[in-house]
CSV table of C-alpha atoms in Angstrom, one decimal:
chain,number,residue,atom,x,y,z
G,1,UNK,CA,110.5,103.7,24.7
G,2,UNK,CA,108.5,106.1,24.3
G,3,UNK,CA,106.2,104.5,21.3
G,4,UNK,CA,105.6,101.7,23.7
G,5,UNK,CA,104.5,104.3,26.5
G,6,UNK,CA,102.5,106.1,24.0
G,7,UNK,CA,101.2,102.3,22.7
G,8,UNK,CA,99.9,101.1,26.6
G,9,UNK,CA,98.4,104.5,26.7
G,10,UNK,CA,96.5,104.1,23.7
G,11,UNK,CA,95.3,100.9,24.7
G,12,UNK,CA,94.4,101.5,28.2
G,13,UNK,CA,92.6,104.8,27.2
G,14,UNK,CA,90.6,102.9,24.3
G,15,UNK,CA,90.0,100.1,26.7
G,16,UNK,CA,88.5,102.8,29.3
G,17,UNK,CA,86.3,103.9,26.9
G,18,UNK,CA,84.9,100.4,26.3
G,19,UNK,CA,84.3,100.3,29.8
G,20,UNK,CA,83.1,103.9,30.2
G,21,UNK,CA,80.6,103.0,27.3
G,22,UNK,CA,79.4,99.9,28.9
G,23,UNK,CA,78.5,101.4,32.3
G,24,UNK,CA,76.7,104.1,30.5
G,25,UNK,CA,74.0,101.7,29.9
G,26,UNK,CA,73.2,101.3,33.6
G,27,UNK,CA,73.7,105.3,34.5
G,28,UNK,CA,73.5,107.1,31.2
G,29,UNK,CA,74.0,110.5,33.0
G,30,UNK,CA,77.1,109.7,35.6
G,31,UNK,CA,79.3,108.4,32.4
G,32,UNK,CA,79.2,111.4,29.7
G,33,UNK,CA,82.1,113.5,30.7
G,34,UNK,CA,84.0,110.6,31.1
G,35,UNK,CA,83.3,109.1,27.6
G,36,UNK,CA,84.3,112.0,25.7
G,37,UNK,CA,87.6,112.8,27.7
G,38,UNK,CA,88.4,108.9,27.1
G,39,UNK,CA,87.7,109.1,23.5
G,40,UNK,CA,89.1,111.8,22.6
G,41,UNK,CA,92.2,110.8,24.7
G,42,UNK,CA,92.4,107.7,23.2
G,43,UNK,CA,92.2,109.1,18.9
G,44,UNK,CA,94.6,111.7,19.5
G,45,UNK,CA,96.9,109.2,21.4
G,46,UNK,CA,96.9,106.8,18.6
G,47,UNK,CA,96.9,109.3,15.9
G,48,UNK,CA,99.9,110.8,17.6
G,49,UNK,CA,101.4,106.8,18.5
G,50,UNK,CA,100.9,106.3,14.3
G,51,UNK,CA,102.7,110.0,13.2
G,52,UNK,CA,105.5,109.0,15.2
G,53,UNK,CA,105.4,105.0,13.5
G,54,UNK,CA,105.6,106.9,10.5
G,55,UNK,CA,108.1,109.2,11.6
G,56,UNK,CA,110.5,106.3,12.3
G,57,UNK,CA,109.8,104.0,9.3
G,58,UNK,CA,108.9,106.1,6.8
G,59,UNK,CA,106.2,107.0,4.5
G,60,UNK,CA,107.7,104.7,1.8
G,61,UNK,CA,107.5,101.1,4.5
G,62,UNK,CA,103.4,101.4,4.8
G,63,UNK,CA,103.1,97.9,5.9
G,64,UNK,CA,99.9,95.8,5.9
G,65,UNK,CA,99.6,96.2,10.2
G,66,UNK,CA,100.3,99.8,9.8
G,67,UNK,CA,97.0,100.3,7.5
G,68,UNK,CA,95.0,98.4,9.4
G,69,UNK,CA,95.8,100.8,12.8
G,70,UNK,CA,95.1,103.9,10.0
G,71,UNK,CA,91.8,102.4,9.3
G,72,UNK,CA,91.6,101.9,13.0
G,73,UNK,CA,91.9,105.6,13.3
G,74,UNK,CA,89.5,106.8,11.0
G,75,UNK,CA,86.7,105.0,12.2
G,76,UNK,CA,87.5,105.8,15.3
G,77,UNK,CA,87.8,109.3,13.8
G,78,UNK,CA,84.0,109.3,12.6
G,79,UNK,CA,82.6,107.3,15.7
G,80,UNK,CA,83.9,109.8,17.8
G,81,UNK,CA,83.0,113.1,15.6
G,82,UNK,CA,79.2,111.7,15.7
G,83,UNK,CA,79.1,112.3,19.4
G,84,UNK,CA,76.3,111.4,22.0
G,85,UNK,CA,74.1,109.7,19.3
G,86,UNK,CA,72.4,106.6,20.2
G,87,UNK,CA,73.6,104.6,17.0
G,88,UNK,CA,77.6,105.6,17.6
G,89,UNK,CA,77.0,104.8,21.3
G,90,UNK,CA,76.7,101.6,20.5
G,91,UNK,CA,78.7,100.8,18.3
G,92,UNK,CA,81.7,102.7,19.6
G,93,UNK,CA,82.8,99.5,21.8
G,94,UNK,CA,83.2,97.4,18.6
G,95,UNK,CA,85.4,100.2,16.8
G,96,UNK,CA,87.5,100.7,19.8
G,97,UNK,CA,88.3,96.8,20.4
G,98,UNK,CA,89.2,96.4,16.6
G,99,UNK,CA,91.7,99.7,17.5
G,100,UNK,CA,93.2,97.7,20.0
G,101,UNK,CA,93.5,94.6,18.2
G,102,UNK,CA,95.6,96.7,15.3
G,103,UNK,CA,97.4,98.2,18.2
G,104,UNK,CA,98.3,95.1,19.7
G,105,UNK,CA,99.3,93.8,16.6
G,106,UNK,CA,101.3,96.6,15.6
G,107,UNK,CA,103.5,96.2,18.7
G,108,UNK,CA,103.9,92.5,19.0
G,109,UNK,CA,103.9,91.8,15.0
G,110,UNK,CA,108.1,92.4,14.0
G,111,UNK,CA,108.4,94.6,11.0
G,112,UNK,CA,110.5,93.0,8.8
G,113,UNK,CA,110.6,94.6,5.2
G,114,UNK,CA,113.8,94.7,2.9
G,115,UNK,CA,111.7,96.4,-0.1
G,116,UNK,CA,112.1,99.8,-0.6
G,117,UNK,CA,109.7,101.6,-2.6
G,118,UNK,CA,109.1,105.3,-4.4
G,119,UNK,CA,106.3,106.4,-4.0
G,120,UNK,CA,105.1,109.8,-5.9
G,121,UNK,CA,102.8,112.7,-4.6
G,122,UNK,CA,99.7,110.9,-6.6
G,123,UNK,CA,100.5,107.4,-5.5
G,124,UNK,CA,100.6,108.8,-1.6
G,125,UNK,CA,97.0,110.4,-2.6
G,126,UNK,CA,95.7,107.7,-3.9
G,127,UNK,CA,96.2,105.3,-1.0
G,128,UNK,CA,95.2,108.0,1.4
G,129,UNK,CA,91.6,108.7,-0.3
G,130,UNK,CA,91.6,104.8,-0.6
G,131,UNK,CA,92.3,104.1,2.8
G,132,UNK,CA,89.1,106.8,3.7
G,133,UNK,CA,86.8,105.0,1.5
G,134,UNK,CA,88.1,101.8,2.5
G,135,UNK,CA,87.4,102.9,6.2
G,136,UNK,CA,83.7,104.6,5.6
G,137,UNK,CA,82.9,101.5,3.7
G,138,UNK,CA,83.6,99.2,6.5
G,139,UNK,CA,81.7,101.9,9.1
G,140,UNK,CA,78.4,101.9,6.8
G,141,UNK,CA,78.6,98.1,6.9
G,142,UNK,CA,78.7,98.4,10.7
G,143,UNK,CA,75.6,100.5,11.1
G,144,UNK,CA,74.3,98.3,8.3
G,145,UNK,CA,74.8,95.5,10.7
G,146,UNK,CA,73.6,97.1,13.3
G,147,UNK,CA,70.0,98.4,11.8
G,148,UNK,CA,69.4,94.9,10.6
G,149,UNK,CA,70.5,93.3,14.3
G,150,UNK,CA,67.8,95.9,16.0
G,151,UNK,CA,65.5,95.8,13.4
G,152,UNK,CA,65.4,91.5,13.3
């Protein structure tokens, strides 16, 4: 019960900040206070909705959906910790639909898995660094992206 409470509050705080974002645009002034308290609301939410996953199932069950929210997380992570600038702005709305999606699909997608695994101290630091790099890879190719969408 409550990771589905925690999982509608997630979403509808990460949806709010899509929304927040978009009005900015029109009233960049009127928006602000509400953007950060929805971000932040909505990564601390879903890093406390994933501890709690993790809790449940385990470190040893990391399941494919259950990286793809951890990724989710980190960039929302650095889009968030870059704060008012222009370039995280407006890209923000992008990172926090894909958080959603893995979200969604987190709660909706069964988890079924019979194989147990061991994993060692190095093994659980290598997929963590992996899972950074992984997830700062994918934000530089969004900027990327981005500087050749507003420079074209």
């Amino acid at each position: 019960m409550l990771i589905q409470l925690l999982t509608l509050l997630c979403i509808l705080l990460y949806g709010a900040g899509i929304f927040f974002l978009n009005r900015r645009l029109h009233a960049p002034s009127v928006y602000t206070r509400r953007i950060l308290i929805s971000n932040i609301g909505a990564v601390a939410v879903h890093a406390t909705l994933l501890t709690l996953l993790l809790a449940e199932r385990g470190l040893n069950n990391l399941s494919f959906l259950i990286v793809l929210s951890i990724i989710a997380l980190l960039l929302g992570i650095f889009s968030v910790s870059r704060g008012r600038q222009l370039a995280s702005l407006m890209l923000r709305p992008a990172i926090f639909g894909f958080a959603i999606v893995s979200i969604l699909l987190l709660l909706l997608v069964p988890e079924h898995s019979n194989m147990q695994y061991s994993m060692s101290v190095g093994l659980m630091l290598h997929i963590i660094l992996s899972l950074l790099a992984f997830s700062l890879l994918v934000l530089a190719s969004l900027y990327a992206g981005q500087v050749l969408f507003l420079n074209y």
